[in-house]
mmCIF file of C-alpha atoms in Angstrom:
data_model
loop_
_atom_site.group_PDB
_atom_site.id
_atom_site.type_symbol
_atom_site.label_atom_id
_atom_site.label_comp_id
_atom_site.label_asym_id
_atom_site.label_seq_id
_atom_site.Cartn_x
_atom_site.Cartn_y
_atom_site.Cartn_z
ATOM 1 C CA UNK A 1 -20.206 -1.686 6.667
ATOM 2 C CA UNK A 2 -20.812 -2.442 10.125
ATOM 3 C CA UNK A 3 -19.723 0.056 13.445
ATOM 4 C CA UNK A 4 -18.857 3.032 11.669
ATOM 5 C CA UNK A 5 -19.054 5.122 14.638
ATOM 6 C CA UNK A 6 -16.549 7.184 13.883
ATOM 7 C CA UNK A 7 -14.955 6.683 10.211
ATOM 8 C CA UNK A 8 -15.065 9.579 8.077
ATOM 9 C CA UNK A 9 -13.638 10.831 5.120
ATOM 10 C CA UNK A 10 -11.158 13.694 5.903
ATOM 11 C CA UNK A 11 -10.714 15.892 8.889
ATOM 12 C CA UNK A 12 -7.640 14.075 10.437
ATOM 13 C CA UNK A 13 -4.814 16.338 11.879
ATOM 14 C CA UNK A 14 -2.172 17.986 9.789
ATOM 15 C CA UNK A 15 -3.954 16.511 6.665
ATOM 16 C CA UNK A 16 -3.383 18.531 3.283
ATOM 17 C CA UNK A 17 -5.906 18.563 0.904
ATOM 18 C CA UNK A 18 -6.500 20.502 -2.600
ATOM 19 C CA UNK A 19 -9.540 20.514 -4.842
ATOM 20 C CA UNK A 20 -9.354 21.870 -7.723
ATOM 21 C CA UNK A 21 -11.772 25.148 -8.058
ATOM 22 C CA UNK A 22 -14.127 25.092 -11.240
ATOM 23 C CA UNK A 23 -12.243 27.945 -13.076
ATOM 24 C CA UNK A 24 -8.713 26.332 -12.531
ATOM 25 C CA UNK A 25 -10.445 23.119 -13.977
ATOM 26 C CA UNK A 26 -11.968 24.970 -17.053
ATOM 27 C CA UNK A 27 -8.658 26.277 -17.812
ATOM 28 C CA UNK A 28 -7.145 23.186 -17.595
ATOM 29 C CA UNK A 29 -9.643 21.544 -19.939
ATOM 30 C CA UNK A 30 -9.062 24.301 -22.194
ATOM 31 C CA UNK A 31 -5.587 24.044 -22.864
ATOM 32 C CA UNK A 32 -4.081 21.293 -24.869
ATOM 33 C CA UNK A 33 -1.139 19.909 -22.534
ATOM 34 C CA UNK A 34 -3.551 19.353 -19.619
ATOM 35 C CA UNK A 35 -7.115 18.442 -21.273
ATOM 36 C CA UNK A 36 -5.759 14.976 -20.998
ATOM 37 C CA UNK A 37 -4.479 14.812 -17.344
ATOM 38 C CA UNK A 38 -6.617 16.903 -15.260
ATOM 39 C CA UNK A 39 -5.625 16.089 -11.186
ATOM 40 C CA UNK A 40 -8.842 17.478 -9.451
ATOM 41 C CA UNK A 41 -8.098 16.280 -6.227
ATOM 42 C CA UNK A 42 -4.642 15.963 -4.494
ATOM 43 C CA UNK A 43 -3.578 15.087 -0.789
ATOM 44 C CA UNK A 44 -1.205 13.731 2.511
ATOM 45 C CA UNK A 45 -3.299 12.072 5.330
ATOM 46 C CA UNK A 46 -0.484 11.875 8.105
ATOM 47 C CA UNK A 47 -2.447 9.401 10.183
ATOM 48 C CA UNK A 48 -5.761 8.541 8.873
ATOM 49 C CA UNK A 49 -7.563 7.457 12.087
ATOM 50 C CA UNK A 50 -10.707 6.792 11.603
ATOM 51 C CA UNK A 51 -10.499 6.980 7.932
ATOM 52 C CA UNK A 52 -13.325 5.711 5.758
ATOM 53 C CA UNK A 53 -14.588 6.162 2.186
ATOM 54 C CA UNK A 54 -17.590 4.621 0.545
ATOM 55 C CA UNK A 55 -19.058 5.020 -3.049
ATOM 56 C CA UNK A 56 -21.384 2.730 -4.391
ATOM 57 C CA UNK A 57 -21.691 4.732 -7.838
ATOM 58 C CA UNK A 58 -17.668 5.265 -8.495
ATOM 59 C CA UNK A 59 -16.799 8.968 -9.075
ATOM 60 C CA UNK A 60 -15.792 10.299 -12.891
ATOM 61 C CA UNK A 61 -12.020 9.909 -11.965
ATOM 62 C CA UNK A 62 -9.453 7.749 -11.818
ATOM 63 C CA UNK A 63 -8.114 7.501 -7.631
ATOM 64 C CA UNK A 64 -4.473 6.493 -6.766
ATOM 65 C CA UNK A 65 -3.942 6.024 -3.188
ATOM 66 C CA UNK A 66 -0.003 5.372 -1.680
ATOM 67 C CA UNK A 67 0.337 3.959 1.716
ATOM 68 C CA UNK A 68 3.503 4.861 3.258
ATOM 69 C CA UNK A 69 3.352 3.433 6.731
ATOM 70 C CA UNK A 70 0.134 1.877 8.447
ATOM 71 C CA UNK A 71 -2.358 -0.532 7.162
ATOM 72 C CA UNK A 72 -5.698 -0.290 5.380
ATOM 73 C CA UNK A 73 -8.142 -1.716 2.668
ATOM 74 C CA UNK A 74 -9.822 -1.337 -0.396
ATOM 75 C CA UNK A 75 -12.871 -3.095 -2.227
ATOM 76 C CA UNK A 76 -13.671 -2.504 -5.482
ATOM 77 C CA UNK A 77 -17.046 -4.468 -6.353
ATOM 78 C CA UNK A 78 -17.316 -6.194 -3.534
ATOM 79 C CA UNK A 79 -13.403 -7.916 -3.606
ATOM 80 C CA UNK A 80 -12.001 -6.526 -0.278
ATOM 81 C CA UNK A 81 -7.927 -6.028 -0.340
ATOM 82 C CA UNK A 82 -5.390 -5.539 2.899
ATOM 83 C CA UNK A 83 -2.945 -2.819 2.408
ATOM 84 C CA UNK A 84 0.123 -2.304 4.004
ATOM 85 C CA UNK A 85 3.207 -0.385 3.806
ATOM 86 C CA UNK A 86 4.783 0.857 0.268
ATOM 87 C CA UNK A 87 1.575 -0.259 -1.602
ATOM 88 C CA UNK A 88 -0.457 1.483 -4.017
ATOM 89 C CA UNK A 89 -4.056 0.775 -5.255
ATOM 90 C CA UNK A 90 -5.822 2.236 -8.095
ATOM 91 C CA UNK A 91 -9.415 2.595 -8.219
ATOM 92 C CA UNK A 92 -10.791 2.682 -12.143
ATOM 93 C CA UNK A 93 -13.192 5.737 -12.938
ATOM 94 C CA UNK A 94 -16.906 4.588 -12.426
ATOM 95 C CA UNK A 95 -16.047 1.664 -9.994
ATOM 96 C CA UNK A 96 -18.297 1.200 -7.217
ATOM 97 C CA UNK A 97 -15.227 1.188 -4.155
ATOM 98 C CA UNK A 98 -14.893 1.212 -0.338
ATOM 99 C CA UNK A 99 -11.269 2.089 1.751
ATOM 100 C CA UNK A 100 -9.987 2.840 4.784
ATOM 101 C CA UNK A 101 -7.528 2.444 7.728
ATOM 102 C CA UNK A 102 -6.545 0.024 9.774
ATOM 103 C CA UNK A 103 -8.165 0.769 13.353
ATOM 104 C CA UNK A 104 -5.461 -0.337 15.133
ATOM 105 C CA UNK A 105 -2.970 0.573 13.014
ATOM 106 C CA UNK A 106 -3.887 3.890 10.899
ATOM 107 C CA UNK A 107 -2.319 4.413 7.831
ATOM 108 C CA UNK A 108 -0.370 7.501 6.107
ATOM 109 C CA UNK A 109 -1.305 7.781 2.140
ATOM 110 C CA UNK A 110 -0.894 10.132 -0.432
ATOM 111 C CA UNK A 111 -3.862 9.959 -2.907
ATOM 112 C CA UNK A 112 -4.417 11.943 -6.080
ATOM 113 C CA UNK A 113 -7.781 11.887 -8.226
ATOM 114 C CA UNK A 114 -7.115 12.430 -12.312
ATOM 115 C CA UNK A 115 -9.077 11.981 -15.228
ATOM 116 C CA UNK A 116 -8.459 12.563 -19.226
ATOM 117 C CA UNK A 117 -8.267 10.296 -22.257
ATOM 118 C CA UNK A 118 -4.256 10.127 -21.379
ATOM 119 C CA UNK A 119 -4.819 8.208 -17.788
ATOM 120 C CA UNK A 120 -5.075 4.723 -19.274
ATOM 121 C CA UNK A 121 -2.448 4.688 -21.142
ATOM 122 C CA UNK A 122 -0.428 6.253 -18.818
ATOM 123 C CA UNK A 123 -1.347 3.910 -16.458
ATOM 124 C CA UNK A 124 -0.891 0.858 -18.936
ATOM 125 C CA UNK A 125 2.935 1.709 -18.406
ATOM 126 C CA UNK A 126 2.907 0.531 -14.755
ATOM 127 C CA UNK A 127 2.153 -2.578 -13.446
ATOM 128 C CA UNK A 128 -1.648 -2.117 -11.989
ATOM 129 C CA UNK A 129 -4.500 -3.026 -14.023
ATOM 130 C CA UNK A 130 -8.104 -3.718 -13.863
ATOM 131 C CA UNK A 131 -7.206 -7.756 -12.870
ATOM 132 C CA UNK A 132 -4.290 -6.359 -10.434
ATOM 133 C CA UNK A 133 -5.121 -2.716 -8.940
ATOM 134 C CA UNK A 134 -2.646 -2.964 -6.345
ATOM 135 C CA UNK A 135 1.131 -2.707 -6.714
ATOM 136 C CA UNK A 136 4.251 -1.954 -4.405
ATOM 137 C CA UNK A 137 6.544 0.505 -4.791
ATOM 138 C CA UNK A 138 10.255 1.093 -3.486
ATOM 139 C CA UNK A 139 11.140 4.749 -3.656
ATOM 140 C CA UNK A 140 9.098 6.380 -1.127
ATOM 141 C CA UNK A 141 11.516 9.546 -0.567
ATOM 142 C CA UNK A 142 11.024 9.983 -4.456
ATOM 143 C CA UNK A 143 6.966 10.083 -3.948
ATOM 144 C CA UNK A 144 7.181 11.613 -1.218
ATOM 145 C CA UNK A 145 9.142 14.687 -2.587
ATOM 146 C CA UNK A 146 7.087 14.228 -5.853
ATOM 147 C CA UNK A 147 3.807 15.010 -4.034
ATOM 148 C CA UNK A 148 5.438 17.317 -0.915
ATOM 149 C CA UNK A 149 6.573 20.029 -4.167
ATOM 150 C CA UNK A 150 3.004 19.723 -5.542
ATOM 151 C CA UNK A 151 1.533 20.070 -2.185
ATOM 152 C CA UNK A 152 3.513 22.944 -1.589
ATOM 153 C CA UNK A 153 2.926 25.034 -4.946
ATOM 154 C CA UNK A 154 -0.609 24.576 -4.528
ATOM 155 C CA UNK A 155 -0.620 26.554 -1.579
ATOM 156 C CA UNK A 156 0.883 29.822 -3.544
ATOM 157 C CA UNK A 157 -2.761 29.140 -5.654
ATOM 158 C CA UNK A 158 -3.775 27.975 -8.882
ATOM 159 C CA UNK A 159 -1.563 29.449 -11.835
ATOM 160 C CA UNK A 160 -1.026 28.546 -15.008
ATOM 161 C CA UNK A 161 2.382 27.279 -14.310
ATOM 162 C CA UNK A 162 0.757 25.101 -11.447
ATOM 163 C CA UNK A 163 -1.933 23.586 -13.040
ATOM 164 C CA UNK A 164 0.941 22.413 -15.651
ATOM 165 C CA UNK A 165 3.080 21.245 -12.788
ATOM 166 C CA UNK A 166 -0.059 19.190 -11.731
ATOM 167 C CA UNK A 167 -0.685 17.473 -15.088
ATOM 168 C CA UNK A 168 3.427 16.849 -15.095
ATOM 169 C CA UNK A 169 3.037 15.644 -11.472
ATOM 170 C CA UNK A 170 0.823 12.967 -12.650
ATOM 171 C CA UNK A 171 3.383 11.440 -15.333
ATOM 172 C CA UNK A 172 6.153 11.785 -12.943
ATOM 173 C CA UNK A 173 4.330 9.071 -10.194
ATOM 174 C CA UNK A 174 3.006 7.055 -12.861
ATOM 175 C CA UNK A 175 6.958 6.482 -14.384
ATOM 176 C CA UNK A 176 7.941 6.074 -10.995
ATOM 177 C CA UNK A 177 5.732 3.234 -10.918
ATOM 178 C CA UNK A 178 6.964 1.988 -13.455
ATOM 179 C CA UNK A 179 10.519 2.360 -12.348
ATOM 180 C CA UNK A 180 9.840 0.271 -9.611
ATOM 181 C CA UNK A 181 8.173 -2.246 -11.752
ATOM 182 C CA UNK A 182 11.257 -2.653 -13.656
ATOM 183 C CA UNK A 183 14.105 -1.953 -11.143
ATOM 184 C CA UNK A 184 14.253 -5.790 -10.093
ATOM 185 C CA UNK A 185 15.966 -6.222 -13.546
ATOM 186 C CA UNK A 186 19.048 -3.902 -11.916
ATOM 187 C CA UNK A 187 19.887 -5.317 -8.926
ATOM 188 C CA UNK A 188 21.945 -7.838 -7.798
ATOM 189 C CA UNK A 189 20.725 -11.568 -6.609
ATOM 190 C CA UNK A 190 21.617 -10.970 -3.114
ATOM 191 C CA UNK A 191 20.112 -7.325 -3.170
ATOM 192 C CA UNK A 192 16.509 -9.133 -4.525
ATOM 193 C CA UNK A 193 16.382 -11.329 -1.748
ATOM 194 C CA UNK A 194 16.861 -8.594 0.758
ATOM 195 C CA UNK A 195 14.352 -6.785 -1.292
ATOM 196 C CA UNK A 196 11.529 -9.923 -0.893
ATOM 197 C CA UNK A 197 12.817 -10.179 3.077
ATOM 198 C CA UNK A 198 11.564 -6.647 3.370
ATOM 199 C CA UNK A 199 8.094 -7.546 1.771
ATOM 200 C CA UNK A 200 8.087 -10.357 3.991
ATOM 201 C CA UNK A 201 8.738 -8.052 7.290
ATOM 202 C CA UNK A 202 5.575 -5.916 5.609
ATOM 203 C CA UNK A 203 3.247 -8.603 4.636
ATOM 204 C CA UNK A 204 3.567 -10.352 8.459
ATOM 205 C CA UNK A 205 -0.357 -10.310 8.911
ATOM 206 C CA UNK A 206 -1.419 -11.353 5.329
ATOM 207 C CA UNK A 207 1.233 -13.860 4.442
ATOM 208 C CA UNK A 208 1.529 -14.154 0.379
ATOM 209 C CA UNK A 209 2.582 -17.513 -1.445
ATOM 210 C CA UNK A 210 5.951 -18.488 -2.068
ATOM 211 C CA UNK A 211 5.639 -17.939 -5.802
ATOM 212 C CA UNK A 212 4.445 -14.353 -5.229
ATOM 213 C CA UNK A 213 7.464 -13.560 -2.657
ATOM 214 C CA UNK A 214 9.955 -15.194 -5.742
ATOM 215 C CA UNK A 215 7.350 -13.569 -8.493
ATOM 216 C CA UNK A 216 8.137 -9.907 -6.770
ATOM 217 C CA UNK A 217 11.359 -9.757 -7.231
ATOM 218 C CA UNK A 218 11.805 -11.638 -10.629
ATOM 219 C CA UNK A 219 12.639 -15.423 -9.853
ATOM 220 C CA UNK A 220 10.998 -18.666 -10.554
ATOM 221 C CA UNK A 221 10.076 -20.811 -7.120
ATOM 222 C CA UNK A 222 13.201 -22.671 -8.036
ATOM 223 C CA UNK A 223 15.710 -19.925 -8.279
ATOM 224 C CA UNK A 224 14.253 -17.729 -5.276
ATOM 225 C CA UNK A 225 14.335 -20.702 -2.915
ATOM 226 C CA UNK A 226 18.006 -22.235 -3.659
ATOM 227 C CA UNK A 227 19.461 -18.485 -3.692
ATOM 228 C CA UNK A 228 17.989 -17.699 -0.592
ATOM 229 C CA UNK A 229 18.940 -20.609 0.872
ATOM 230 C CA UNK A 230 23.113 -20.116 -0.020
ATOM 231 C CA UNK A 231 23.139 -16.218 0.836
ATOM 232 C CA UNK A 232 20.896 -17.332 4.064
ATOM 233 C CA UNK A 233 20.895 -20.584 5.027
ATOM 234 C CA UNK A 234 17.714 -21.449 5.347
ATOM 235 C CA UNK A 235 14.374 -21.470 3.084
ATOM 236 C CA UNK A 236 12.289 -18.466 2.202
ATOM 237 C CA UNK A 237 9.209 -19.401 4.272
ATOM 238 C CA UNK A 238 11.387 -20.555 7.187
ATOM 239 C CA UNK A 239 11.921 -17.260 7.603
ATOM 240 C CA UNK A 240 9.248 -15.710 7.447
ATOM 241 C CA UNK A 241 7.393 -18.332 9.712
ATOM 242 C CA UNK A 242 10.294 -16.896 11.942
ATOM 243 C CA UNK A 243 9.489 -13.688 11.696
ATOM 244 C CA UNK A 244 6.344 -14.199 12.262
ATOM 245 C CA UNK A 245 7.058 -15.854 15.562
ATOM 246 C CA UNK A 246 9.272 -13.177 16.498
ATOM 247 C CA UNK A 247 6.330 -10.762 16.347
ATOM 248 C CA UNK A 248 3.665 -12.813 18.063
ATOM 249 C CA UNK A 249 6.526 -13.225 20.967
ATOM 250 C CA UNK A 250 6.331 -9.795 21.250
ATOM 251 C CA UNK A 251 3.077 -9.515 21.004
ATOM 252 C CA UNK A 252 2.339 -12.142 23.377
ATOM 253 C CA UNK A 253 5.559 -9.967 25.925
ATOM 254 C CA UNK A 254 4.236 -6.457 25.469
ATOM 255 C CA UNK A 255 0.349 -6.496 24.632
ATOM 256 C CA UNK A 256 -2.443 -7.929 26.878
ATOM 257 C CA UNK A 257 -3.688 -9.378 23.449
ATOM 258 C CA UNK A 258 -5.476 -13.103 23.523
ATOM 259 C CA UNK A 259 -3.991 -16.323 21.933
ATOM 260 C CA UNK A 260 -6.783 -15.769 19.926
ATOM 261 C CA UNK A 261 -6.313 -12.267 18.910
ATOM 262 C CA UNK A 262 -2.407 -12.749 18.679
ATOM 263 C CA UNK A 263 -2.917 -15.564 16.371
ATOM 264 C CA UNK A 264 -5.650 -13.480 14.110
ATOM 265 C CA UNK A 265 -3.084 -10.139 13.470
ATOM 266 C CA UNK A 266 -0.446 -12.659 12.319
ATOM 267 C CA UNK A 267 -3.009 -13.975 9.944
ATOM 268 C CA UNK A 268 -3.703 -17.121 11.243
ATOM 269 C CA UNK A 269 -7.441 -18.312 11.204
ATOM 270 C CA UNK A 270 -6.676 -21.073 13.375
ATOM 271 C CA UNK A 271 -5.502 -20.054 16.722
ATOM 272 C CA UNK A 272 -4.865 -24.419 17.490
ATOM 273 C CA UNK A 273 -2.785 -24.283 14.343
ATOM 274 C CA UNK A 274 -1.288 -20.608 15.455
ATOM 275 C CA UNK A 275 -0.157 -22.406 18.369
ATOM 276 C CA UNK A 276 1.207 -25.774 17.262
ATOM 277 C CA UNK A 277 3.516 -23.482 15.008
ATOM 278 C CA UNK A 278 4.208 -21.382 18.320
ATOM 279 C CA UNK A 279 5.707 -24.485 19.984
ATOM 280 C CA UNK A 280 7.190 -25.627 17.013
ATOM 281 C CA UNK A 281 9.452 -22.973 16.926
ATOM 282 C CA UNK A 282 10.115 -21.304 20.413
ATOM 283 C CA UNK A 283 9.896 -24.806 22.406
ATOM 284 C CA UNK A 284 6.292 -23.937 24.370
ATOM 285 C CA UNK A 285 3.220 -23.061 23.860
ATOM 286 C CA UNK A 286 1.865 -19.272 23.267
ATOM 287 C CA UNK A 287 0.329 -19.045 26.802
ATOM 288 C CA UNK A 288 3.516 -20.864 28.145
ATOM 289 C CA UNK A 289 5.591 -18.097 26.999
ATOM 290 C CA UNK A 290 3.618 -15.912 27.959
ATOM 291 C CA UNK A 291 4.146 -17.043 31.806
ATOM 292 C CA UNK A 292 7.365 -17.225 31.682
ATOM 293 C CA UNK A 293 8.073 -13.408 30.087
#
């Protein structure tokens, strides 16, 4: 990594963080409902400035990390990731892996470290895997008051009821993973399309394909495009080429960002091509607008 001036690995202000102490970890290993799901490390980063984590050897568990608000990364192997808002990424015991925040835009995670013979399956269950380690997720109150009750226990230290709380803790985020996997299958057409609008709105800087917004919420190209279209009136990526105009008018209105640089956090490699679409849509040209704001 280049300019690291600065990164580190924890430290950040009102961060909670529990590692499991050696004895609490023997005990756990000793007893038959928690030999299998042993959570050794547990924690909140509020706002991860800064926030940087290198291992070129992997570590013996498996990590979960949840971002809540922000943006960040991971690499695992050498494949580098964006992650933003109500995403989760799993990194696979013994994986050589890299993360961090967003400079500009810290992020807020939960993260949990586990190991035992019971994690893969576990984890089978919910839609991450080796070929997809990152997911979203919907429920965030629900994680968040999963991990804000385990948080909390563990400061009252490590009993036996708590270090069966933490193996239960464990299940509880992986179902709700897969909850959210399967919850498309519940809701209504128009409440899907609100549901991919949303993970348009969060996915502004790293724009995903058609057939992954329609894919995300259960619909062939087909389907996703001519429902949106009749609750809407307009096509999926209409929209979000909208949106994304919206944002770089603002950013162009409020931020003494560049063409260049506006063009770049919208995910646009080309800034000529950033600002064709510009004009396109609002009538002018990026610096144009700007001018006249």
């Amino acid at each position: 990594m280049d300019n690291l001036t600065g990164f580190r690995k924890e430290g950040f202000d009102r961060q909670k963080l529990f590692r499991l102490p050696m004895r609490a970890e023997i005990r756990m290993m000793e007893r038959p409902f928690t030999r299998d799901l042993v959570v050794s490390d547990i924690g909140y980063y509020p706002k991860a400035d800064g926030h940087l984590v290198e291992r070129e050897r992997g570590v013996q568990s498996h990590i979960l990390v949840f971002c809540l608000n922000g943006r960040g990364w991971f690499s695992l192997s050498g494949g580098r990731r964006e992650v933003g808002p109500m995403e989760a990424f799993w990194v696979p015991a013994g994986v050589a892996h890299a993360y961090g925040s967003n400079r500009s835009d810290p992020w807020e995670i939960f993260w949990v470290h586990v190991r035992g013979d019971s994690v893969p399956d576990l984890l089978a269950w919910t839609p991450l895997s080796r070929n997809r380690p990152m997911t979203s997720f919907a429920n965030s109150h629900a994680l968040r008051r999963q991990f804000n009750a385990l948080l909390q226990r563990l400061e009252s230290g490590y009993t036996d009821h708590t270090l069966l709380e933490m193996a239960r803790f464990f299940v509880s985020i992986a179902s709700l993973l897969h909850v959210d996997a399967g919850s498309m299958k519940e809701l209504g057409q128009r409440e899907k399309i609100e549901v991919a609008m949303d993970r348009m709105r969060q996915t502004l800087s790293r724009p995903h394909t058609l057939a992954d917004y329609a894919r995300g919420v259960g619909f062939s190209v087909s389907q996703f495009s001519d429902l949106f279209k009749r609750h809407y009136g307009t096509s999926p990526m209409a929209y979000f080429s909208e949106l994304r105009m919206q944002r770089a008018r603002e950013l162009l209105s409020f931020t003494k960002m560049s063409v260049k640089e506006v063009a770049a956090e919208l995910g646009f490699d080309d800034p000529l091509y950033f600002s064709r679409a510009f004009k396109r849509v609002s009538g002018m040209s990026p610096s144009g607008y700007r001018e006249k704001v």
